[in-house]
Coordinates of C-alpha atoms in Angstrom, one line a residue:
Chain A
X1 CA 0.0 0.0 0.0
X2 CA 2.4 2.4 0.8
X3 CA 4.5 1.4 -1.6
X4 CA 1.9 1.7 -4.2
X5 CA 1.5 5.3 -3.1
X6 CA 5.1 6.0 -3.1
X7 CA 5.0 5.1 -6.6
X8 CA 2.1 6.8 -7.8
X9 CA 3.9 10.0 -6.2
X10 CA 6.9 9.4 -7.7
X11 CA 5.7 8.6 -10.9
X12 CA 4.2 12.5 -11.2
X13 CA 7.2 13.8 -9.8
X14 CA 9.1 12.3 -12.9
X15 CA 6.5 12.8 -15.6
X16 CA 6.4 16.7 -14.9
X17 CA 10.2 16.6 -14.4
X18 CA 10.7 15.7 -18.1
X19 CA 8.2 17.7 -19.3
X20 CA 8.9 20.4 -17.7
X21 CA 12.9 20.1 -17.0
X22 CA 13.7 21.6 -20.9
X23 CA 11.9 24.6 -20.7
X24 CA 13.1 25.6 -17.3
X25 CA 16.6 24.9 -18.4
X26 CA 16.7 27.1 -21.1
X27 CA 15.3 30.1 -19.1
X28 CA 18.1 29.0 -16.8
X29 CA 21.1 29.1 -19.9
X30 CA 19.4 31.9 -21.2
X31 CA 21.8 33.7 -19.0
X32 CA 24.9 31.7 -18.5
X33 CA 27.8 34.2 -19.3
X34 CA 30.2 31.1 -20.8
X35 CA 29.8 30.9 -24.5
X36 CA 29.6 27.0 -24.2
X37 CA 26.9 25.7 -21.9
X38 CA 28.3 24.2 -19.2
X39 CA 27.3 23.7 -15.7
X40 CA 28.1 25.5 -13.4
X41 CA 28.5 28.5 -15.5
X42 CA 31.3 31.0 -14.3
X43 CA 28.9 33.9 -14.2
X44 CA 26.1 35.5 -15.4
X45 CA 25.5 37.6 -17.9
X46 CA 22.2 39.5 -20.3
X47 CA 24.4 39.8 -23.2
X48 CA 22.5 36.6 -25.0
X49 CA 19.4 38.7 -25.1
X50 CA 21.7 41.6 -27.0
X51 CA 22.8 39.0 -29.3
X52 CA 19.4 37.0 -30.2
X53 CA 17.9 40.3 -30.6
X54 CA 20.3 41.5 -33.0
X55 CA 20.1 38.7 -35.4
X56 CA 18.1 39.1 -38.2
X57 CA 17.5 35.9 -39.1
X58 CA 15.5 34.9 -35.6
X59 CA 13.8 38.7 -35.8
X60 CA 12.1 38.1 -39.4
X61 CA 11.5 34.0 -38.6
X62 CA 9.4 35.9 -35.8
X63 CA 7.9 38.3 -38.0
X64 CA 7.2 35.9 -40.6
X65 CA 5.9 32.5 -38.0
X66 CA 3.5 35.6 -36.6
X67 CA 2.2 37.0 -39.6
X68 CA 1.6 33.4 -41.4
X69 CA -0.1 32.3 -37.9
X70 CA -2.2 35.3 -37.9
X71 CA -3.4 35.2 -41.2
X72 CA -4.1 31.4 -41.1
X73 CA -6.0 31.8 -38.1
X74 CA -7.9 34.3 -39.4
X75 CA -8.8 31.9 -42.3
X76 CA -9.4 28.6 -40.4
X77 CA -11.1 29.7 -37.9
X78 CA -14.5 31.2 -39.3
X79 CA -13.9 28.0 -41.8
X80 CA -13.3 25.8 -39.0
X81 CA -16.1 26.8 -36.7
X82 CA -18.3 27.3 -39.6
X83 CA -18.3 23.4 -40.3
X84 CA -18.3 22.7 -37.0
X85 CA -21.7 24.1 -37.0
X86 CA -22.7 21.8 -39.6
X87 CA -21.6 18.6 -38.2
X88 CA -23.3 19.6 -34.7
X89 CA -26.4 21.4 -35.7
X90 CA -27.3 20.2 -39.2
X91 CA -29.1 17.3 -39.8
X92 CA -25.8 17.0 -42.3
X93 CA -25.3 13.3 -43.8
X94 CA -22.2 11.0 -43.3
X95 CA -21.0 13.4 -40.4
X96 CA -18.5 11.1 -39.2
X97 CA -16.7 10.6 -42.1
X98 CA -16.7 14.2 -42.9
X99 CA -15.3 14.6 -39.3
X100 CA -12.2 12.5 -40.0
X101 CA -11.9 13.7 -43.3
X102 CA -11.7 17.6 -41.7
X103 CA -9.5 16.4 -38.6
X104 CA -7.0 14.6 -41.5
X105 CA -4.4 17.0 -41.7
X106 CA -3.7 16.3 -37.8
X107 CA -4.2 12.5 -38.5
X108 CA -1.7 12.5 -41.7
X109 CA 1.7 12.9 -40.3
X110 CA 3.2 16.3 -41.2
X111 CA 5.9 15.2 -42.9
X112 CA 3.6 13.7 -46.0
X113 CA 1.4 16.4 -45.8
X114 CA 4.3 18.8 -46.3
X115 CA 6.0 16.8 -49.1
X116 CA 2.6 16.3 -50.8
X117 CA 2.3 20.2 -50.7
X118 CA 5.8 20.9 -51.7
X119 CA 5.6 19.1 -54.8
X120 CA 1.8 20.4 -55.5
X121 CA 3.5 23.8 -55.0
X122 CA 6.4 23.2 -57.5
X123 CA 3.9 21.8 -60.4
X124 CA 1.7 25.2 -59.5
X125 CA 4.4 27.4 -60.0
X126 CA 6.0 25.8 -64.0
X127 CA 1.9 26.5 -64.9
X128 CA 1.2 29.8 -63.4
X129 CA 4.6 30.5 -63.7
X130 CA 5.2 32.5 -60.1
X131 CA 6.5 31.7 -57.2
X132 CA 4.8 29.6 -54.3
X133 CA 7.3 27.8 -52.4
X134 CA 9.1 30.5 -49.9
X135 CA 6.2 33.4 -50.2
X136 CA 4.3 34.2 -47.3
X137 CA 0.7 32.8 -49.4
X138 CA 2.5 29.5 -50.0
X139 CA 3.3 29.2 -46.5
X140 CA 0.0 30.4 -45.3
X141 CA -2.0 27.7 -47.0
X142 CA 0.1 25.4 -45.7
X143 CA -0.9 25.9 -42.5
X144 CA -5.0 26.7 -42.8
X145 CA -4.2 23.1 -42.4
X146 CA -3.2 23.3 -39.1
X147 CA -5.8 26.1 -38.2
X148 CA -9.1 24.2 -39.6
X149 CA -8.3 20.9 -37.9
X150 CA -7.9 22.7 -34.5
X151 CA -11.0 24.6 -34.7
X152 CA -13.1 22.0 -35.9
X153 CA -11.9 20.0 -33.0
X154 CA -12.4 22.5 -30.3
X155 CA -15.6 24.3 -31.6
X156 CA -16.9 21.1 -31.9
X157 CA -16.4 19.7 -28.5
X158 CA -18.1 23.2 -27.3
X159 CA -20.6 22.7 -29.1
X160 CA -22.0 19.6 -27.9
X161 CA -21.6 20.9 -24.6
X162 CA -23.9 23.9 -25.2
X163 CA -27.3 23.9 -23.4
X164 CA -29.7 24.2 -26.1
X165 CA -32.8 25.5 -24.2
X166 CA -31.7 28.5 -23.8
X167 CA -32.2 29.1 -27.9
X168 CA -35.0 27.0 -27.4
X169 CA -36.6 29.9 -24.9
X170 CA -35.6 32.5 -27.0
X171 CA -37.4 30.8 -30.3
X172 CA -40.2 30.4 -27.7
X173 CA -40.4 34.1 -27.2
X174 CA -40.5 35.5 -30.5
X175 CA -37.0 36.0 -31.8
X176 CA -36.0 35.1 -35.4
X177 CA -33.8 32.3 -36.4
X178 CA -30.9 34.9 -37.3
X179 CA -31.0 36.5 -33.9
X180 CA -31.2 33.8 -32.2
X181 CA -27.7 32.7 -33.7
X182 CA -25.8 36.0 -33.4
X183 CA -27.6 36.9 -29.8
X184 CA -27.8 34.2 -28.2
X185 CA -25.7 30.8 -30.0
X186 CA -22.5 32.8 -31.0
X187 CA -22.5 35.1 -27.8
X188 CA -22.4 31.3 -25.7
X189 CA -19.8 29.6 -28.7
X190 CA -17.4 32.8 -27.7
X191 CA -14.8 30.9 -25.3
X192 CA -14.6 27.8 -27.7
X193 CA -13.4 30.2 -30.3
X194 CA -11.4 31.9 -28.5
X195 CA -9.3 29.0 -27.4
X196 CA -9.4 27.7 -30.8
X197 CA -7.8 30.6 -32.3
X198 CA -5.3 30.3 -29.5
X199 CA -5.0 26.6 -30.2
X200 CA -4.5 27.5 -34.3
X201 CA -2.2 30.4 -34.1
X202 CA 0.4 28.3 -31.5
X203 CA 0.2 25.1 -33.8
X204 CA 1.2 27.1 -36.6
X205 CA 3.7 29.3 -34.5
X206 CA 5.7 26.7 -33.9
X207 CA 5.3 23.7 -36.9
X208 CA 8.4 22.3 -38.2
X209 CA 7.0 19.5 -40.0
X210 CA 4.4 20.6 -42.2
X211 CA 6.8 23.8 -43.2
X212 CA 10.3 22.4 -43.6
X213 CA 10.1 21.7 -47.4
X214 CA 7.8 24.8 -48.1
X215 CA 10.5 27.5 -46.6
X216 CA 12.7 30.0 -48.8
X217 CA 15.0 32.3 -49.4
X218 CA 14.2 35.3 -46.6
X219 CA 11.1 33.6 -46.1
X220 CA 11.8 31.4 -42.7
X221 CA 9.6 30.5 -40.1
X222 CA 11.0 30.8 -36.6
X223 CA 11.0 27.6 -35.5
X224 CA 13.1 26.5 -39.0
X225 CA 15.4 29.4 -38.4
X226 CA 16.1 27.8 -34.4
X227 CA 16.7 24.3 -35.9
X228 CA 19.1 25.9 -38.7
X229 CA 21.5 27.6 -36.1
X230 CA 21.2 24.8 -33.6
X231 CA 23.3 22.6 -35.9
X232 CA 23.8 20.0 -33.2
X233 CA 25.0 22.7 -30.9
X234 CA 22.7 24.5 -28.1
X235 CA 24.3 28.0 -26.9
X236 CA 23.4 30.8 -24.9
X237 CA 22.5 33.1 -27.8
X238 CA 19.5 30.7 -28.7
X239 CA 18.3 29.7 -25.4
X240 CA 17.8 33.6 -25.2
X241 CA 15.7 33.6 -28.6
X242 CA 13.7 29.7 -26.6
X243 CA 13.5 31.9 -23.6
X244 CA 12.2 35.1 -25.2
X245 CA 8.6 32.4 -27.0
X246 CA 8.2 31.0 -24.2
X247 CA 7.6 34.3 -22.7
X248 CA 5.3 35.0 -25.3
X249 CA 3.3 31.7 -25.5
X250 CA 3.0 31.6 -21.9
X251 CA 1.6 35.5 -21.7
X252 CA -0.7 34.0 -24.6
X253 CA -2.1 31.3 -22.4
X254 CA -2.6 33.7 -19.1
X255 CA -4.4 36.9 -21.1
X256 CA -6.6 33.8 -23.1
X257 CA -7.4 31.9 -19.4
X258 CA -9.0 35.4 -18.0
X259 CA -11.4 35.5 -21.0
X260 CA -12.1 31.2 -21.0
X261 CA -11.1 29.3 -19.0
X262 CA -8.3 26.7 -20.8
X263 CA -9.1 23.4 -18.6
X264 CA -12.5 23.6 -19.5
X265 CA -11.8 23.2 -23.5
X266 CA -9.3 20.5 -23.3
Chain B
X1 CA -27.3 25.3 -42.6
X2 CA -25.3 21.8 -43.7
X3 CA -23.4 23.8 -46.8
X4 CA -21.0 25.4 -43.8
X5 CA -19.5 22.6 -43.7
X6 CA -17.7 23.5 -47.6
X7 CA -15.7 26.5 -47.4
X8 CA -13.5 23.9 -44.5
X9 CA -13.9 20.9 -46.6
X10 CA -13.0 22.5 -49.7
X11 CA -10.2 23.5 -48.4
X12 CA -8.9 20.6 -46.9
X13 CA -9.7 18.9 -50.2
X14 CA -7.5 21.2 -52.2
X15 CA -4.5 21.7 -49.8
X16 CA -4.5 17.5 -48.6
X17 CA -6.7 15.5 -50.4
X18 CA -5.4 16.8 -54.5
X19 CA -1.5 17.1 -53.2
X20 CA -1.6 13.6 -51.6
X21 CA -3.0 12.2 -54.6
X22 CA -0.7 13.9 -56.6
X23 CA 2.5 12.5 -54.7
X24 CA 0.4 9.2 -55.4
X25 CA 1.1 9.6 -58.5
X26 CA 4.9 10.8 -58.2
X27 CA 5.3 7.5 -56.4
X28 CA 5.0 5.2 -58.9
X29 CA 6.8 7.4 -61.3
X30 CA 11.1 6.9 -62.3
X31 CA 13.7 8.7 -61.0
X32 CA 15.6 10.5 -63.5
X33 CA 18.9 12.2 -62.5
X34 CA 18.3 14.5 -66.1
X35 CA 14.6 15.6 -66.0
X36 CA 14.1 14.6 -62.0
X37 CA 11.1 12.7 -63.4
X38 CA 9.9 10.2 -66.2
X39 CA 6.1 9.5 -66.4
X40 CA 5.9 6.0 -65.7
X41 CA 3.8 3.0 -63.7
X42 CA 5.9 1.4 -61.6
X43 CA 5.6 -0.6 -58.2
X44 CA 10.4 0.1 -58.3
X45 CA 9.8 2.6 -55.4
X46 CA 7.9 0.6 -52.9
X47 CA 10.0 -2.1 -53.8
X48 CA 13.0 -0.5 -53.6
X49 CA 11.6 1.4 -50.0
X50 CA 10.7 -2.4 -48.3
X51 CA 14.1 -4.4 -50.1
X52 CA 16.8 -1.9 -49.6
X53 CA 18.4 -2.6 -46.3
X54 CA 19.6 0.8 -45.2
X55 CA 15.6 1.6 -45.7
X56 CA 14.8 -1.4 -43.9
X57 CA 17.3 -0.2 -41.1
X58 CA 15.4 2.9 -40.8
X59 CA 11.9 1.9 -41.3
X60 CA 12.5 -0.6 -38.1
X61 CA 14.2 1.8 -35.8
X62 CA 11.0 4.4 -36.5
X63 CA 8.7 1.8 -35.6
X64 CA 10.8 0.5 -32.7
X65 CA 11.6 4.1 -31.2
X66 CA 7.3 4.8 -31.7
X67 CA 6.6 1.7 -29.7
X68 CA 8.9 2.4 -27.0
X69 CA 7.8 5.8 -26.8
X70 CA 3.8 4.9 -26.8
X71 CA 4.5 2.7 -24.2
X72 CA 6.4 4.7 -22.0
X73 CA 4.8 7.6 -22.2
X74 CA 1.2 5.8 -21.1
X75 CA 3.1 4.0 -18.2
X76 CA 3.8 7.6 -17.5
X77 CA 1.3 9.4 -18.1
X78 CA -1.3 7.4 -16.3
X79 CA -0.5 8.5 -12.5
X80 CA -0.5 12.6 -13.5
X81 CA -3.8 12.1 -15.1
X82 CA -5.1 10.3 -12.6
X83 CA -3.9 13.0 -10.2
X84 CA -5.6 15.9 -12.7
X85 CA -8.6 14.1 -13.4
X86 CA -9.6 13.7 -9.4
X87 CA -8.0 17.0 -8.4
X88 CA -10.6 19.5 -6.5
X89 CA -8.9 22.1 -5.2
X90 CA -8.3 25.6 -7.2
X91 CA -5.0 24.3 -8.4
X92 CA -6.7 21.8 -10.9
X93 CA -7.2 24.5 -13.6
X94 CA -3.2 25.9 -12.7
X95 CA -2.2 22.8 -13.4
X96 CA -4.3 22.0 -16.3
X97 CA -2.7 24.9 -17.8
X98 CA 0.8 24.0 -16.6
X99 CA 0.7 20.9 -18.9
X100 CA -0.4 22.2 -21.7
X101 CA 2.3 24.7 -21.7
X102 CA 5.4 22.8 -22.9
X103 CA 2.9 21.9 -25.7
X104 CA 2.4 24.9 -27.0
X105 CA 6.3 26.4 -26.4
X106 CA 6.7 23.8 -29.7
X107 CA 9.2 20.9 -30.2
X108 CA 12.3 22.7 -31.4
X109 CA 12.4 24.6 -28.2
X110 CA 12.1 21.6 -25.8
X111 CA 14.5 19.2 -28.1
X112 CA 17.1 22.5 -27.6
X113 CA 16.0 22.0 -23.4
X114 CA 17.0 18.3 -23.9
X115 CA 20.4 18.9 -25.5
X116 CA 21.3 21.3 -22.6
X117 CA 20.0 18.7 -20.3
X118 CA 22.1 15.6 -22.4
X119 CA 25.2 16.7 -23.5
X120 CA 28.8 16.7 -22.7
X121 CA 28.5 19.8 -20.1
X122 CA 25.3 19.7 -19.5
X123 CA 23.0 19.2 -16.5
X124 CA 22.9 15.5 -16.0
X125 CA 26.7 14.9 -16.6
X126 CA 27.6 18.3 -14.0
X127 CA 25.4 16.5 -11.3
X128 CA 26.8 13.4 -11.7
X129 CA 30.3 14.8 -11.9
X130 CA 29.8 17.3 -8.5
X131 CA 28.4 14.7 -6.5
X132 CA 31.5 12.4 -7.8
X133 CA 29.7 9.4 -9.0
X134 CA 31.7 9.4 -12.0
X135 CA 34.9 11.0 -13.4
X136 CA 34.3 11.1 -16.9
X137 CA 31.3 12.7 -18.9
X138 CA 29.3 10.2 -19.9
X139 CA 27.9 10.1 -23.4
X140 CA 24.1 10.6 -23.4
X141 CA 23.7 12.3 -26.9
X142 CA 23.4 10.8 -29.8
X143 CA 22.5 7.7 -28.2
X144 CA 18.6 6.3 -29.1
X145 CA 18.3 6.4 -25.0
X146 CA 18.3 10.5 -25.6
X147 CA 15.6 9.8 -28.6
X148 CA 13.2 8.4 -26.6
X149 CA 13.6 10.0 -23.5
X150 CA 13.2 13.4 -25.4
X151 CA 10.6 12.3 -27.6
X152 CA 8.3 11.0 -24.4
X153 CA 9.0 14.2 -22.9
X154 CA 7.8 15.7 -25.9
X155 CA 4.7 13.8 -26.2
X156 CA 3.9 13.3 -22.4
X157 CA 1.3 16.5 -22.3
X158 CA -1.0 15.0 -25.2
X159 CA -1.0 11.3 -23.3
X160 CA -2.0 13.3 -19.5
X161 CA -4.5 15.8 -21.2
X162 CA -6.1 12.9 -23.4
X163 CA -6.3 10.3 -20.4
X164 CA -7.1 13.0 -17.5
X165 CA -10.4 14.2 -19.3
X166 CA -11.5 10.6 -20.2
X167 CA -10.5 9.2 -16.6
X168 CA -12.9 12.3 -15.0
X169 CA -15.5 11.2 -17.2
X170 CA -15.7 7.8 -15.3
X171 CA -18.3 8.6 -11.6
X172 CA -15.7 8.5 -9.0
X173 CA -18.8 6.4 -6.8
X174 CA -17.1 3.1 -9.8
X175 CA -14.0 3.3 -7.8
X176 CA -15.6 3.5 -4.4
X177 CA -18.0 0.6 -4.9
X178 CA -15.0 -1.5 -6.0
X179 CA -13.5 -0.4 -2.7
X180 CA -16.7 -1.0 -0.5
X181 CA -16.6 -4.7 -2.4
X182 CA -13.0 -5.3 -0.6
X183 CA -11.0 -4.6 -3.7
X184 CA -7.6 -3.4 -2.9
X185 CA -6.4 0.0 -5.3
X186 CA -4.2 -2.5 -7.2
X187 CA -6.9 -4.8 -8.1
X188 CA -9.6 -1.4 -8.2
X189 CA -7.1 -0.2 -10.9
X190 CA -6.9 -3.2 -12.7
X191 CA -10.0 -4.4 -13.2
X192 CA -12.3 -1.2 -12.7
X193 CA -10.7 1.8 -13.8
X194 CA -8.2 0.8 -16.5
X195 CA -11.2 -1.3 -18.9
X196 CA -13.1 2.0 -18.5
X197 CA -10.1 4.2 -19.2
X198 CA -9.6 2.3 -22.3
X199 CA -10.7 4.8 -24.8
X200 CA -8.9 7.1 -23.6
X201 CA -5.5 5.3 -23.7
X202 CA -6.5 4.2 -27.1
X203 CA -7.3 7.7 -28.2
X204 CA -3.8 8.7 -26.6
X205 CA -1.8 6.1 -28.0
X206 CA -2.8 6.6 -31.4
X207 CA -2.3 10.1 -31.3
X208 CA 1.1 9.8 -29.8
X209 CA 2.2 7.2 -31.7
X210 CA 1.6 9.3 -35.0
X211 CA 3.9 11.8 -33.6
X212 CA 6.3 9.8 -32.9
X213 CA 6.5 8.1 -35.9
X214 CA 6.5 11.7 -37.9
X215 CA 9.2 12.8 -35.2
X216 CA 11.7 15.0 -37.2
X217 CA 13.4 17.4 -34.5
X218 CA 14.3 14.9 -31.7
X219 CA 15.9 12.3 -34.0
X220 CA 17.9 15.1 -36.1
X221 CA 19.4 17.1 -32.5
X222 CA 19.5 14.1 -30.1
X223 CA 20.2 10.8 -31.8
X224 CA 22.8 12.5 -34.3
X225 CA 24.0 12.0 -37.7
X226 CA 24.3 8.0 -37.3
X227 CA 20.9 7.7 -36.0
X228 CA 18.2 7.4 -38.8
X229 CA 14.3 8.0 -38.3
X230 CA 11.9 8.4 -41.1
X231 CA 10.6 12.2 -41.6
X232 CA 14.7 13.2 -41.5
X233 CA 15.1 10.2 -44.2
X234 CA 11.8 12.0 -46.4
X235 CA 13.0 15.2 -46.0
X236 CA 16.2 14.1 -47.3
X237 CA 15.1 12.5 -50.7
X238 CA 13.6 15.9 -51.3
X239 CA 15.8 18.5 -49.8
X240 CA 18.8 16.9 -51.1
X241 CA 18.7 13.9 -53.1
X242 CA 15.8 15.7 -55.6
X243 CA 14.5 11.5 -55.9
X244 CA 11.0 12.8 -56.0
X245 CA 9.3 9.3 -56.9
X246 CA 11.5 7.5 -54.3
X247 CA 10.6 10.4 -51.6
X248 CA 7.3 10.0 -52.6
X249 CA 7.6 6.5 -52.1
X250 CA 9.4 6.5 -48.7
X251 CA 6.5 9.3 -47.6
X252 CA 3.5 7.0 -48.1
X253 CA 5.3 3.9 -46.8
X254 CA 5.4 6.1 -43.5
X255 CA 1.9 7.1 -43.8
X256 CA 0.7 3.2 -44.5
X257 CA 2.8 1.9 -41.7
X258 CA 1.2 4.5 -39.5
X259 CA -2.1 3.4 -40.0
X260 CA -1.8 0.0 -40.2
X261 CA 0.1 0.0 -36.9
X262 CA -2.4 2.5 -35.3
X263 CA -5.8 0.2 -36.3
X264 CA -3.9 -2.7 -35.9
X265 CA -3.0 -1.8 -32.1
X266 CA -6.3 -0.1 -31.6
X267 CA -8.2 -4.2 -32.8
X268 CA -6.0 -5.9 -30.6
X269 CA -6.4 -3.9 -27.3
X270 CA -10.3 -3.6 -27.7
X271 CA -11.1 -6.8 -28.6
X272 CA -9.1 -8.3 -25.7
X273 CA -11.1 -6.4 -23.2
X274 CA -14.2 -7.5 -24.6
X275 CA -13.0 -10.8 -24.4
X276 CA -11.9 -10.1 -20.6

């Protein structure tokens, strides 16, 4: 018995260790004043932050990851949670199918999906004779694929969750169909849509996978540009650059938790 | 109200379902080292994909490091989601939010964590060396022990979030009653909670299994350049070796393995807890 419980504790203990272990650590590095990371460092310094900040090619892989994340939110979502109407609400045939055919670009590893797109890309560009691969559309597309699949899967799950009587009472008293849905059904989807574009604009923040082959020229995502100067080496300068998203996502995740609360969606 | 359900589908079609066909299609094209490409119908690339042994060599160690890894990380993941899942206090949504962060801060960023945590001078080797169990760094990186270790890391949050809302879904009075009955929380767990928790480790499994499959940053940082996984070996035939057909090839012998393996593993487990 107490054994089992030792375990049990022990077990979390570990499980949150690794996850958590990485992130910490790089916060940690961040400012190590050695250009190697070594432990223990032989002082402390900010200069990393200096140096991440003054290298183009992590500023415009920011630029670029936020600008491609924006727009595709702002694409997939309405798509997304358009749909997700349909398979909830309408008396839609086949929904199930149409669910795993929507939720496939999570299912298909990204890897395929990105080749497949690559070389779709490539054939694109001999016929309409412009570029695709390395432009800011090309990459965009890309990753509605991300954005759609999230949504659907979020909006979705909120849906099914929403209470129903509540349109019902205001049908009951007189209201039309439409303003029922923007009064009362879209006012009460609101926190499953706003986690959803949370959800969508960090998957494609941060996607290697589905990006690797569809990158360019000038035209890198920020993750991409991290992997590219890691070259089997971790230093200072780029724990700085870790350090400075995971400021950012984590500020994402607080400001989005005030307006919905996060454990209820997932 | 059913036609919202297009502009999403539409596009899904046109940016997955027409480019997978299309690499179909590459797939059973030739190789040419002139034109890249000849139009041609040939099984050569598959063949060549499942005969050649370095392939072989790689396809194996992908499936191998995915199974290690699904299995892990549910023997890990099952005591934090238990923990979440039958939390009450006000910490529950803290901590909710806690695990899905290393999700979201993406898996270049952790894999970087990991090699500050593995290598030469990093943490693991400093402790070990200041508390003077050994004398000599030992070599963690690069090793498919630092693969998987990273990878489960990587994948843990999915497995907890996944499992924790499922196991919270099952009435908490289940458990008691098996306790009332004189079950000890060995047998309890055993027989009671993990046949209802089922879906939920299926649902988990599968999804971390994809990903670990499809893992490209862990296997390029942490198992180095001798250490071959599928999605580096893809990337490869397109990035560098321009062998379109074969890359083609390699990408949908990943894809079928994936989902042969998933359903596959999903059969099995049901149908022997019917049984039981």
């Amino acid at each position: 018995m107490r054994l089992t419980g030792a375990i049990y504790r022990g077990g979390i203990v570990l499980a949150y260790t690794v996850m958590l272990l990485p992130v910490v650590l790089l916060a940690v590095t961040s400012v190590f004043r050695d250009a190697i990371i070594a432990f223990p460092p032989s002082g402390l310094s900010l200069e990393w932050y200096r140096n991440a900040l003054g290298r183009d090619e992590f500023l415009d892989g920011f630029v670029t990851s936020f600008k491609v994340a924006a727009i595709a939110t702002l694409i997939g979502v309405p798509a997304g949670t358009a749909a997700s109407l349909a398979l909830v609400r309408s008396n839609l045939r086949a929904k199930q199918a149409i669910t795993t055919f929507l939720l496939g670009p999570i299912i298909v590893p990204g890897i395929v999906a990105g080749t497949a797109l690559y070389l779709t890309y490539l054939l694109a560009q001999t016929r309409l004779d412009r570029d695709i691969v390395g432009t800011l559309p090309g990459l965009v597309a890309a990753h509605v694929l991300l954005t759609i699949p999230w949504t659907v899967r979020v909006v979705t799950a909120g849906l099914q969750g929403l209470d129903r009587s509540v349109e019902e009472a205001a049908l009951n008293l007189g209201a039309r169909h439409a303003t029922v849905f923007w009064r009362v059904t879209l006012p009460m989807m609101r926190p499953a849509i706003v986690a959803a574009s949370m959800f969508s604009f960090i998957q494609s923040f941060e996607n290697l996978e589905l990006t690797l082959l569809l990158v360019g020229p000038g035209m890198s995502t920020l993750p991409i540009a991290m992997l590219n100067y890691l070259e089997f080496q971790i230093d200072p300068t780029l724990a700085a650059v870790a350090t400075i998203q995971i400021v950012v996502i984590a500020a994402m995740m607080l400001v989005t938790d005030r307006y919905v609360k996060l454990s209820r969606i997932v | 109200m059913a036609k919202l359900v297009l502009p999403a589908g539409l596009l899904v079609l046109l940016l997955l379902g027409g480019p997978m066909l299309l690499m179909l299609r590459y797939s059973f094209n030739v190789f040419d080292p002139l034109f890249l490409m000849k139009q041609a119908f040939t099984f050569e690339n598959y063949a060549r994909a499942v005969a050649d042994p370095y392939y072989q060599k790689i396809l194996t160690t992908t499936i191998l490091v995915a199974l290690a890894c699904t299995a892990l990380t549910t023997l890990l993941a099952y005591g934090p989601a238990y923990w979440l899942a039958r939390m009450e206090s006000r910490w529950k949504s803290k901590l909710t939010i806690l695990t899905m962060f290393p999700l979201l801060v993406g898996g270049v960023v952790r894999s970087a964590g990991y090699l500050a945590l593995l290598s030469t001078d990093g943490l693991v080797n400093a402790a070990l060396r200041g508390a003077g169990i050994i004398a000599e760094p030992l070599q963690l990186l690069y090793t498919p022990g630092a693969v998987i270790f990273a990878t489960v890391g990587i994948v843990l949050p999915y497995m907890i979030l996944t499992l924790a809302s499922v196991i919270e879904s099952i009435p908490r009075q289940v458990e008691e009653a098996a306790a009332n009955l004189g079950a000890r929380p060995g047998r309890s767990f055993f027989r009671v909670l993990m046949p209802l928790s089922l879906p939920g480790v299926l649902a988990g499994a599968t999804l971390v299994f994809i990903l670990c499959m499809n893992a490209y940053a862990t296997p390029l940082l942490l198992g180095g350049p001798q250490f071959q996984m599928m999605a580096p070996a893809v990337y490869e035939q397109f990035a560098r070796a321009s062998n379109w057909p074969f890359g083609a090839a390699l990408a949908f012998l990943l894809l079928i393995v994936t989902v042969i393996l998933t359903s596959l593993g999903s059969s099995v487990i049901a149908r022997r807890y019917r049984a039981g």
